[in-house]
Amino acid sequence: MAVSSAPIQHQRNRLRFARRCFIAVLVSVVLLGLVGLTAVRRDSADLLQPESLLELLIWSGFVLVVVIALVGVYSVMADFVFWEGWMRGLPDPSRLFPEEISQASIHRHYLVYLDGIHQSEECHPPKVTEFLECLDGAIAEDTLLVKGIEAYTITNVGLRSTTFAGWFWQRLFSLQEHHPNGLVRLICAFSVQANNVIKVGISSDRRYGPVMNYELALKIARRLGVMGFHPSHAARVVLVGYSGGGEMAIGTAEILQQLCRVPVQVITVCGVFSGNGSLDAIEDVAMVVGSRDPVAALGRIAYPGRLPFLFLSNWNRWQRLHPLHRYPIEGMSHNGFTGPFSVTFRGAVVNAICRELERFSLKA
């Protein structure tokens, strides 16, 4: 049945107008920042006065609030642009994998790693790369580790290569890496983190989360197809999410299970997640937690649906029907020299993940 193009054209016009407003506000913020830096350089001696310091803090806070708002608008707008099919459309889920395969893959289990909010590219930071190499060497031969998935963009690329705003992120990364002013580098790094934090918040939202979670599930399913996955031969898919990647994994799990037509298992490492995602069809969720991890503990407070006394919440209803497996690691924190990617605790985290994989295999 043909669909009228008038509503889509109207939405495109609205999007173009929103993009113009976005760029105008962004340019205004940059100009205000330049004016502020000029004033700071000209009157640097006056910064020692308490009144000047207070004024500088107020202006800096104002700029940060505007930047966060702009990044949030971009995040939501980009997701719905993709959902409307303006970026080559959404594929038919039934055609993600061919009906017949010429040669079956040697891998029956697929371990998909989703990084935390620090990720800005398809590649991972050095410590995370070393951790993944250690994990890859510890898993069974019939298990394939899938890495390099950017969980905070709608296409299979990093922020630097996104279709609508790649130019903006490229400039931002350049300033973050090379600008001589430390405050400018800090604001640029904060903007990248803010984009990813907002994506985690969108994923946990019951209204807009399903849109972004479907997009991420589709991205993972496509990558699995490239890696040789096929529902007729595979046994399961395991999502391993670190920090905010835990929210992305839980929010995506049930949709990915429908797309791939095999059981999906979730393992969070220092996970920060809401538990709002649809988990009715997911049987296994495990948590690797550190005894000195304040970020994961704060995440539980930020998402009150995980508190035990709210027994009607989505997360607590799931726990009453399914066992939640916890792997506590004494002394481990969220990141840094005592985090899960540190030399001290890397082996313990890998062992916990492998124990959970073996437990699932024995049950199956």
mmCIF file of C-alpha atoms in Angstrom:
data_model
loop_
_atom_site.group_PDB
_atom_site.id
_atom_site.type_symbol
_atom_site.label_atom_id
_atom_site.label_comp_id
_atom_site.label_asym_id
_atom_site.label_seq_id
_atom_site.Cartn_x
_atom_site.Cartn_y
_atom_site.Cartn_z
ATOM 1 C CA MET A 1 0.000 0.000 0.000
ATOM 2 C CA ALA A 2 1.394 3.365 -1.009
ATOM 3 C CA VAL A 3 2.061 5.872 1.713
ATOM 4 C CA SER A 4 1.667 9.605 1.111
ATOM 5 C CA SER A 5 4.990 11.444 1.128
ATOM 6 C CA ALA A 6 3.440 14.688 2.401
ATOM 7 C CA PRO A 7 3.775 13.859 6.155
ATOM 8 C CA ILE A 8 7.370 12.716 5.648
ATOM 9 C CA GLN A 9 8.195 15.866 3.683
ATOM 10 C CA HIS A 10 6.639 17.947 6.448
ATOM 11 C CA GLN A 11 8.774 16.170 9.056
ATOM 12 C CA ARG A 12 11.866 16.689 6.916
ATOM 13 C CA ASN A 13 11.146 20.410 6.737
ATOM 14 C CA ARG A 14 10.746 20.500 10.505
ATOM 15 C CA LEU A 15 14.034 18.640 10.872
ATOM 16 C CA ARG A 16 15.831 21.117 8.608
ATOM 17 C CA PHE A 17 14.443 23.987 10.659
ATOM 18 C CA ALA A 18 15.523 22.261 13.888
ATOM 19 C CA ARG A 19 19.013 21.741 12.481
ATOM 20 C CA ARG A 20 19.282 25.413 11.534
ATOM 21 C CA CYS A 21 18.244 26.403 15.061
ATOM 22 C CA PHE A 22 20.720 23.903 16.496
ATOM 23 C CA ILE A 23 23.589 25.345 14.444
ATOM 24 C CA ALA A 24 22.570 28.930 15.253
ATOM 25 C CA VAL A 25 22.535 28.268 18.986
ATOM 26 C CA LEU A 26 25.827 26.375 18.756
ATOM 27 C CA VAL A 27 27.497 29.274 16.939
ATOM 28 C CA SER A 28 26.134 31.647 19.580
ATOM 29 C CA VAL A 29 27.610 29.527 22.358
ATOM 30 C CA VAL A 30 30.988 29.454 20.597
ATOM 31 C CA LEU A 31 30.941 33.230 20.161
ATOM 32 C CA LEU A 32 30.039 33.719 23.810
ATOM 33 C CA GLY A 33 32.900 31.424 24.742
ATOM 34 C CA LEU A 34 35.349 33.385 22.622
ATOM 35 C CA VAL A 35 34.161 36.634 24.153
ATOM 36 C CA GLY A 36 34.570 35.135 27.585
ATOM 37 C CA LEU A 37 38.098 33.903 26.859
ATOM 38 C CA THR A 38 39.039 37.325 25.498
ATOM 39 C CA ALA A 39 37.754 38.959 28.653
ATOM 40 C CA VAL A 40 39.648 36.477 30.785
ATOM 41 C CA ARG A 41 42.915 37.139 28.981
ATOM 42 C CA ARG A 42 42.428 40.929 29.114
ATOM 43 C CA ASP A 43 41.451 41.112 32.765
ATOM 44 C CA SER A 44 43.345 38.118 34.102
ATOM 45 C CA ALA A 45 44.596 40.118 37.093
ATOM 46 C CA ASP A 46 41.030 40.794 38.208
ATOM 47 C CA LEU A 47 40.273 37.059 38.434
ATOM 48 C CA LEU A 48 41.897 37.032 41.850
ATOM 49 C CA GLN A 49 38.918 38.991 43.175
ATOM 50 C CA PRO A 50 36.123 36.823 44.679
ATOM 51 C CA GLU A 51 33.432 38.635 42.675
ATOM 52 C CA SER A 52 35.215 37.880 39.392
ATOM 53 C CA LEU A 53 35.696 34.218 40.284
ATOM 54 C CA LEU A 54 32.001 33.872 41.105
ATOM 55 C CA GLU A 55 31.006 35.508 37.831
ATOM 56 C CA LEU A 56 33.352 33.209 35.885
ATOM 57 C CA LEU A 57 31.865 30.126 37.568
ATOM 58 C CA ILE A 58 28.333 31.289 36.765
ATOM 59 C CA TRP A 59 29.162 31.831 33.093
ATOM 60 C CA SER A 60 30.987 28.500 32.875
ATOM 61 C CA GLY A 61 27.986 26.735 34.392
ATOM 62 C CA PHE A 62 25.670 28.475 31.951
ATOM 63 C CA VAL A 63 27.773 27.366 28.965
ATOM 64 C CA LEU A 64 27.863 23.761 30.236
ATOM 65 C CA VAL A 65 24.077 23.688 30.677
ATOM 66 C CA VAL A 66 23.563 24.985 27.131
ATOM 67 C CA VAL A 67 26.041 22.446 25.730
ATOM 68 C CA ILE A 68 24.290 19.572 27.525
ATOM 69 C CA ALA A 69 20.919 20.738 26.209
ATOM 70 C CA LEU A 70 22.260 20.946 22.648
ATOM 71 C CA VAL A 71 23.808 17.496 22.862
ATOM 72 C CA GLY A 72 20.534 16.119 24.224
ATOM 73 C CA VAL A 73 18.531 17.629 21.351
ATOM 74 C CA TYR A 74 21.014 16.186 18.867
ATOM 75 C CA SER A 75 20.788 12.715 20.441
ATOM 76 C CA VAL A 76 17.005 12.511 20.286
ATOM 77 C CA MET A 77 16.782 14.130 16.831
ATOM 78 C CA ALA A 78 19.342 11.784 15.280
ATOM 79 C CA ASP A 79 17.584 8.700 16.640
ATOM 80 C CA PHE A 80 14.231 9.655 15.210
ATOM 81 C CA VAL A 81 15.757 10.623 11.867
ATOM 82 C CA PHE A 82 16.986 7.045 11.580
ATOM 83 C CA TRP A 83 13.676 5.617 12.774
ATOM 84 C CA GLU A 84 11.742 7.511 10.129
ATOM 85 C CA GLY A 85 13.766 5.716 7.475
ATOM 86 C CA TRP A 86 15.592 8.734 6.076
ATOM 87 C CA MET A 87 18.942 6.975 6.345
ATOM 88 C CA ARG A 88 18.315 4.234 3.766
ATOM 89 C CA GLY A 89 15.377 2.896 5.745
ATOM 90 C CA LEU A 90 14.967 0.070 8.236
ATOM 91 C CA PRO A 91 15.585 -3.435 6.864
ATOM 92 C CA ASP A 92 13.090 -6.239 7.110
ATOM 93 C CA PRO A 93 14.099 -8.211 10.263
ATOM 94 C CA SER A 94 13.115 -11.477 8.586
ATOM 95 C CA ARG A 95 15.796 -10.864 5.938
ATOM 96 C CA LEU A 96 18.688 -10.094 8.252
ATOM 97 C CA PHE A 97 20.067 -13.610 7.811
ATOM 98 C CA PRO A 98 19.859 -15.711 4.638
ATOM 99 C CA GLU A 99 17.554 -18.725 4.633
ATOM 100 C CA GLU A 100 20.405 -21.023 3.611
ATOM 101 C CA ILE A 101 24.106 -20.832 4.377
ATOM 102 C CA SER A 102 26.837 -22.332 2.263
ATOM 103 C CA GLN A 103 29.143 -23.088 5.183
ATOM 104 C CA ALA A 104 28.370 -23.098 8.887
ATOM 105 C CA SER A 105 30.595 -21.079 11.205
ATOM 106 C CA ILE A 106 32.741 -22.918 13.744
ATOM 107 C CA HIS A 107 31.392 -20.581 16.439
ATOM 108 C CA ARG A 108 28.152 -21.384 18.228
ATOM 109 C CA HIS A 109 28.369 -18.735 20.970
ATOM 110 C CA TYR A 110 28.823 -15.004 20.331
ATOM 111 C CA LEU A 111 30.096 -12.703 23.071
ATOM 112 C CA VAL A 112 29.298 -9.050 22.281
ATOM 113 C CA TYR A 113 31.095 -6.348 24.286
ATOM 114 C CA LEU A 114 29.400 -2.965 24.847
ATOM 115 C CA ASP A 115 31.687 -0.296 26.295
ATOM 116 C CA GLY A 116 30.935 2.436 28.834
ATOM 117 C CA ILE A 117 30.209 6.128 28.301
ATOM 118 C CA HIS A 118 33.890 6.934 27.716
ATOM 119 C CA GLN A 119 33.691 5.357 24.240
ATOM 120 C CA SER A 120 33.830 7.781 21.326
ATOM 121 C CA GLU A 121 35.201 5.577 18.523
ATOM 122 C CA GLU A 122 34.782 2.040 17.223
ATOM 123 C CA CYS A 123 38.159 1.136 18.711
ATOM 124 C CA HIS A 124 38.589 0.798 22.458
ATOM 125 C CA PRO A 125 41.057 2.524 24.801
ATOM 126 C CA PRO A 126 44.329 0.640 25.480
ATOM 127 C CA LYS A 127 43.312 -0.762 28.874
ATOM 128 C CA VAL A 128 39.983 -1.995 27.533
ATOM 129 C CA THR A 129 41.766 -3.536 24.524
ATOM 130 C CA GLU A 130 44.133 -5.423 26.833
ATOM 131 C CA PHE A 131 41.170 -6.644 28.896
ATOM 132 C CA LEU A 132 39.370 -7.881 25.776
ATOM 133 C CA GLU A 133 42.508 -9.691 24.597
ATOM 134 C CA CYS A 134 42.672 -11.427 27.981
ATOM 135 C CA LEU A 135 38.972 -12.345 27.731
ATOM 136 C CA ASP A 136 39.375 -13.585 24.163
ATOM 137 C CA GLY A 137 42.138 -15.917 25.255
ATOM 138 C CA ALA A 138 40.068 -17.350 28.125
ATOM 139 C CA ILE A 139 36.785 -18.187 26.350
ATOM 140 C CA ALA A 140 36.128 -21.488 24.602
ATOM 141 C CA GLU A 141 37.120 -22.092 20.983
ATOM 142 C CA ASP A 142 33.497 -22.208 19.829
ATOM 143 C CA THR A 143 32.876 -18.719 21.274
ATOM 144 C CA LEU A 144 33.572 -15.594 19.220
ATOM 145 C CA LEU A 145 34.243 -12.244 20.916
ATOM 146 C CA VAL A 146 32.628 -9.370 18.998
ATOM 147 C CA LYS A 147 34.138 -5.984 19.836
ATOM 148 C CA GLY A 148 34.294 -2.517 18.336
ATOM 149 C CA ILE A 149 30.545 -1.850 18.452
ATOM 150 C CA GLU A 150 29.844 1.824 19.188
ATOM 151 C CA ALA A 151 26.787 1.630 21.422
ATOM 152 C CA TYR A 152 26.055 5.370 21.422
ATOM 153 C CA THR A 153 25.598 6.086 17.720
ATOM 154 C CA ILE A 154 22.812 4.976 15.413
ATOM 155 C CA THR A 155 25.089 3.741 12.621
ATOM 156 C CA ASN A 156 27.989 1.322 12.784
ATOM 157 C CA VAL A 157 30.562 4.103 13.136
ATOM 158 C CA GLY A 158 31.901 6.334 15.872
ATOM 159 C CA LEU A 159 30.756 9.883 16.553
ATOM 160 C CA ARG A 160 33.485 11.221 14.272
ATOM 161 C CA SER A 161 31.866 9.550 11.234
ATOM 162 C CA THR A 162 28.159 10.117 11.878
ATOM 163 C CA THR A 163 26.153 11.272 8.880
ATOM 164 C CA PHE A 164 24.521 14.422 10.250
ATOM 165 C CA ALA A 165 27.079 15.768 12.704
ATOM 166 C CA GLY A 166 30.427 14.173 11.892
ATOM 167 C CA TRP A 167 31.931 17.594 11.166
ATOM 168 C CA PHE A 168 30.931 18.804 14.638
ATOM 169 C CA TRP A 169 32.402 15.814 16.488
ATOM 170 C CA GLN A 170 35.594 15.881 14.428
ATOM 171 C CA ARG A 171 36.143 19.491 15.427
ATOM 172 C CA LEU A 172 35.292 18.691 19.036
ATOM 173 C CA PHE A 173 37.777 15.806 19.192
ATOM 174 C CA SER A 174 40.440 17.993 17.595
ATOM 175 C CA LEU A 175 39.930 20.661 20.251
ATOM 176 C CA GLN A 176 39.899 18.018 22.980
ATOM 177 C CA GLU A 177 43.242 16.592 21.867
ATOM 178 C CA HIS A 178 45.189 19.632 20.681
ATOM 179 C CA HIS A 179 43.838 22.886 22.151
ATOM 180 C CA PRO A 180 46.375 24.565 24.464
ATOM 181 C CA ASN A 181 43.714 25.741 26.930
ATOM 182 C CA GLY A 182 42.905 23.087 29.521
ATOM 183 C CA LEU A 183 39.412 24.470 30.136
ATOM 184 C CA VAL A 184 38.507 24.115 26.443
ATOM 185 C CA ARG A 185 39.790 20.515 26.415
ATOM 186 C CA LEU A 186 37.727 19.777 29.528
ATOM 187 C CA ILE A 187 34.510 21.196 28.015
ATOM 188 C CA CYS A 188 35.020 19.215 24.799
ATOM 189 C CA ALA A 189 35.608 15.961 26.695
ATOM 190 C CA PHE A 190 32.580 16.730 28.855
ATOM 191 C CA SER A 191 30.416 17.163 25.741
ATOM 192 C CA VAL A 192 31.334 13.687 24.474
ATOM 193 C CA GLN A 193 30.560 12.173 27.857
ATOM 194 C CA ALA A 194 27.289 14.116 28.010
ATOM 195 C CA ASN A 195 26.172 12.688 24.663
ATOM 196 C CA ASN A 196 26.746 9.137 25.862
ATOM 197 C CA VAL A 197 25.140 9.728 29.263
ATOM 198 C CA ILE A 198 22.053 11.131 27.534
ATOM 199 C CA LYS A 199 21.930 8.035 25.313
ATOM 200 C CA VAL A 200 21.945 5.862 28.432
ATOM 201 C CA GLY A 201 19.089 7.969 29.816
ATOM 202 C CA ILE A 202 17.117 7.615 26.586
ATOM 203 C CA SER A 203 17.608 3.848 26.627
ATOM 204 C CA SER A 204 16.154 3.639 30.133
ATOM 205 C CA ASP A 205 13.105 5.759 29.235
ATOM 206 C CA ARG A 206 9.913 3.752 28.653
ATOM 207 C CA ARG A 207 8.690 6.169 25.956
ATOM 208 C CA TYR A 208 11.744 6.751 23.762
ATOM 209 C CA GLY A 209 13.972 3.889 24.874
ATOM 210 C CA PRO A 210 12.434 1.213 22.604
ATOM 211 C CA VAL A 211 13.308 3.317 19.537
ATOM 212 C CA MET A 212 17.003 3.570 20.355
ATOM 213 C CA ASN A 213 17.201 0.025 21.735
ATOM 214 C CA TYR A 214 15.807 -1.337 18.478
ATOM 215 C CA GLU A 215 18.402 0.634 16.526
ATOM 216 C CA LEU A 216 21.227 -0.784 18.665
ATOM 217 C CA ALA A 217 19.825 -4.330 18.435
ATOM 218 C CA LEU A 218 19.678 -3.952 14.667
ATOM 219 C CA LYS A 219 23.278 -2.752 14.590
ATOM 220 C CA ILE A 220 24.428 -5.744 16.676
ATOM 221 C CA ALA A 221 22.436 -8.212 14.547
ATOM 222 C CA ARG A 222 23.982 -6.809 11.371
ATOM 223 C CA ARG A 223 27.488 -7.084 12.815
ATOM 224 C CA LEU A 224 26.799 -10.664 13.918
ATOM 225 C CA GLY A 225 25.690 -11.518 10.387
ATOM 226 C CA VAL A 226 28.984 -10.168 9.022
ATOM 227 C CA MET A 227 30.872 -12.283 11.584
ATOM 228 C CA GLY A 228 29.233 -15.518 10.366
ATOM 229 C CA PHE A 229 26.301 -15.760 12.779
ATOM 230 C CA HIS A 230 23.210 -17.664 11.642
ATOM 231 C CA PRO A 231 20.211 -18.646 13.811
ATOM 232 C CA SER A 232 20.245 -22.225 12.506
ATOM 233 C CA HIS A 233 23.740 -22.874 13.846
ATOM 234 C CA ALA A 234 24.263 -20.489 16.769
ATOM 235 C CA ALA A 235 23.368 -21.452 20.334
ATOM 236 C CA ARG A 236 23.245 -18.040 22.021
ATOM 237 C CA VAL A 237 24.357 -14.424 22.078
ATOM 238 C CA VAL A 238 25.882 -12.953 25.239
ATOM 239 C CA LEU A 239 25.885 -9.190 25.812
ATOM 240 C CA VAL A 240 28.653 -7.984 28.143
ATOM 241 C CA GLY A 241 28.049 -4.355 29.125
ATOM 242 C CA TYR A 242 30.485 -2.267 31.158
ATOM 243 C CA SER A 243 29.109 0.677 33.193
ATOM 244 C CA GLY A 244 26.520 2.472 31.005
ATOM 245 C CA GLY A 245 26.925 -0.350 28.505
ATOM 246 C CA GLY A 246 25.013 -2.455 31.029
ATOM 247 C CA GLU A 247 21.921 -0.321 30.416
ATOM 248 C CA MET A 248 22.389 -0.643 26.665
ATOM 249 C CA ALA A 249 22.709 -4.426 27.002
ATOM 250 C CA ILE A 250 19.614 -4.870 29.175
ATOM 251 C CA GLY A 251 17.553 -2.484 27.061
ATOM 252 C CA THR A 252 18.551 -4.280 23.858
ATOM 253 C CA ALA A 253 18.491 -7.916 24.986
ATOM 254 C CA GLU A 254 14.876 -8.915 24.295
ATOM 255 C CA ILE A 255 14.739 -7.111 20.929
ATOM 256 C CA LEU A 256 18.019 -8.748 19.884
ATOM 257 C CA GLN A 257 16.645 -12.139 20.908
ATOM 258 C CA GLN A 258 13.684 -11.623 18.578
ATOM 259 C CA LEU A 259 15.927 -10.522 15.702
ATOM 260 C CA CYS A 260 18.513 -13.301 16.093
ATOM 261 C CA ARG A 261 16.061 -16.032 17.129
ATOM 262 C CA VAL A 262 18.451 -17.516 19.712
ATOM 263 C CA PRO A 263 18.644 -17.076 23.520
ATOM 264 C CA VAL A 264 20.333 -13.870 24.676
ATOM 265 C CA GLN A 265 22.227 -13.695 27.948
ATOM 266 C CA VAL A 266 23.299 -10.464 29.711
ATOM 267 C CA ILE A 267 26.383 -9.910 31.874
ATOM 268 C CA THR A 268 26.993 -6.459 33.348
ATOM 269 C CA VAL A 269 30.411 -5.374 34.634
ATOM 270 C CA CYS A 270 30.162 -2.507 37.140
ATOM 271 C CA GLY A 271 26.816 -1.941 35.450
ATOM 272 C CA VAL A 272 24.809 1.276 35.711
ATOM 273 C CA PHE A 273 21.314 0.398 34.520
ATOM 274 C CA SER A 274 17.669 1.089 35.266
ATOM 275 C CA GLY A 275 16.078 -2.330 34.809
ATOM 276 C CA ASN A 276 13.257 -0.668 32.842
ATOM 277 C CA GLY A 277 14.037 -2.631 29.696
ATOM 278 C CA SER A 278 11.724 -5.399 28.587
ATOM 279 C CA LEU A 279 13.157 -8.601 30.056
ATOM 280 C CA ASP A 280 10.147 -10.938 29.976
ATOM 281 C CA ALA A 281 11.783 -13.351 27.525
ATOM 282 C CA ILE A 282 15.327 -13.097 28.962
ATOM 283 C CA GLU A 283 16.257 -15.944 31.271
ATOM 284 C CA ASP A 284 19.757 -15.062 32.424
ATOM 285 C CA VAL A 285 21.205 -11.824 33.753
ATOM 286 C CA ALA A 286 24.437 -11.759 35.750
ATOM 287 C CA MET A 287 26.257 -8.907 37.486
ATOM 288 C CA VAL A 288 29.998 -8.573 38.105
ATOM 289 C CA VAL A 289 30.239 -5.978 40.872
ATOM 290 C CA GLY A 290 33.070 -4.353 42.810
ATOM 291 C CA SER A 291 32.892 -3.830 46.563
ATOM 292 C CA ARG A 292 34.296 -0.292 46.184
ATOM 293 C CA ASP A 293 32.309 0.878 43.168
ATOM 294 C CA PRO A 294 30.470 4.131 44.069
ATOM 295 C CA VAL A 295 29.268 4.746 40.501
ATOM 296 C CA ALA A 296 27.308 1.499 40.244
ATOM 297 C CA ALA A 297 25.914 2.085 43.745
ATOM 298 C CA LEU A 298 24.837 5.608 42.768
ATOM 299 C CA GLY A 299 23.192 4.178 39.642
ATOM 300 C CA ARG A 300 20.984 2.000 41.796
ATOM 301 C CA ILE A 301 19.802 5.090 43.678
ATOM 302 C CA ALA A 302 19.370 7.085 40.461
ATOM 303 C CA TYR A 303 17.067 4.336 39.172
ATOM 304 C CA PRO A 304 14.740 3.660 42.135
ATOM 305 C CA GLY A 305 12.980 0.882 40.227
ATOM 306 C CA ARG A 306 15.844 -1.384 41.308
ATOM 307 C CA LEU A 307 15.244 -0.728 45.021
ATOM 308 C CA PRO A 308 13.831 -3.866 46.698
ATOM 309 C CA PHE A 309 10.826 -2.218 48.357
ATOM 310 C CA LEU A 310 9.357 -1.203 44.974
ATOM 311 C CA PHE A 311 8.245 -4.781 44.397
ATOM 312 C CA LEU A 312 6.001 -3.933 41.424
ATOM 313 C CA SER A 313 8.816 -2.444 39.320
ATOM 314 C CA ASN A 314 9.873 -4.151 36.114
ATOM 315 C CA TRP A 315 13.251 -5.185 37.547
ATOM 316 C CA ASN A 316 11.886 -6.655 40.772
ATOM 317 C CA ARG A 317 9.121 -8.548 38.957
ATOM 318 C CA TRP A 318 11.777 -10.119 36.729
ATOM 319 C CA GLN A 319 13.879 -11.132 39.738
ATOM 320 C CA ARG A 320 10.949 -12.934 41.339
ATOM 321 C CA LEU A 321 10.712 -15.194 38.293
ATOM 322 C CA HIS A 322 14.397 -15.561 37.424
ATOM 323 C CA PRO A 323 17.564 -15.970 39.504
ATOM 324 C CA LEU A 324 20.018 -13.058 39.361
ATOM 325 C CA HIS A 325 23.632 -14.224 39.589
ATOM 326 C CA ARG A 326 26.093 -11.872 41.263
ATOM 327 C CA TYR A 327 29.876 -12.140 41.160
ATOM 328 C CA PRO A 328 31.300 -9.747 43.792
ATOM 329 C CA ILE A 329 34.984 -8.820 43.556
ATOM 330 C CA GLU A 330 36.481 -7.501 46.767
ATOM 331 C CA GLY A 331 38.363 -4.197 46.482
ATOM 332 C CA MET A 332 37.407 -3.429 42.872
ATOM 333 C CA SER A 333 36.155 0.063 42.015
ATOM 334 C CA HIS A 334 34.583 1.474 38.851
ATOM 335 C CA ASN A 335 37.653 2.572 36.867
ATOM 336 C CA GLY A 336 41.288 3.619 37.168
ATOM 337 C CA PHE A 337 44.006 1.602 38.866
ATOM 338 C CA THR A 338 41.458 -0.415 40.856
ATOM 339 C CA GLY A 339 38.846 -0.757 38.124
ATOM 340 C CA PRO A 340 37.859 -3.862 36.155
ATOM 341 C CA PHE A 341 40.406 -3.144 33.374
ATOM 342 C CA SER A 342 43.349 -2.698 35.724
ATOM 343 C CA VAL A 343 46.094 -5.301 35.934
ATOM 344 C CA THR A 344 45.028 -6.019 39.516
ATOM 345 C CA PHE A 345 41.425 -7.014 38.791
ATOM 346 C CA ARG A 346 41.393 -7.850 35.079
ATOM 347 C CA GLY A 347 41.897 -11.571 35.691
ATOM 348 C CA ALA A 348 39.153 -11.728 38.336
ATOM 349 C CA VAL A 349 36.624 -10.098 36.004
ATOM 350 C CA VAL A 350 37.531 -12.456 33.162
ATOM 351 C CA ASN A 351 37.177 -15.450 35.502
ATOM 352 C CA ALA A 352 33.744 -14.250 36.648
ATOM 353 C CA ILE A 353 32.545 -13.880 33.049
ATOM 354 C CA CYS A 354 33.857 -17.329 32.127
ATOM 355 C CA ARG A 355 32.166 -18.881 35.163
ATOM 356 C CA GLU A 356 28.853 -17.389 34.088
ATOM 357 C CA LEU A 357 29.333 -18.648 30.531
ATOM 358 C CA GLU A 358 30.079 -22.160 31.851
ATOM 359 C CA ARG A 359 27.066 -22.074 34.184
ATOM 360 C CA PHE A 360 24.793 -21.235 31.264
ATOM 361 C CA SER A 361 26.355 -24.006 29.145
ATOM 362 C CA LEU A 362 25.828 -26.611 31.872
ATOM 363 C CA LYS A 363 22.216 -25.530 32.297
ATOM 364 C CA ALA A 364 21.581 -25.730 28.579
#
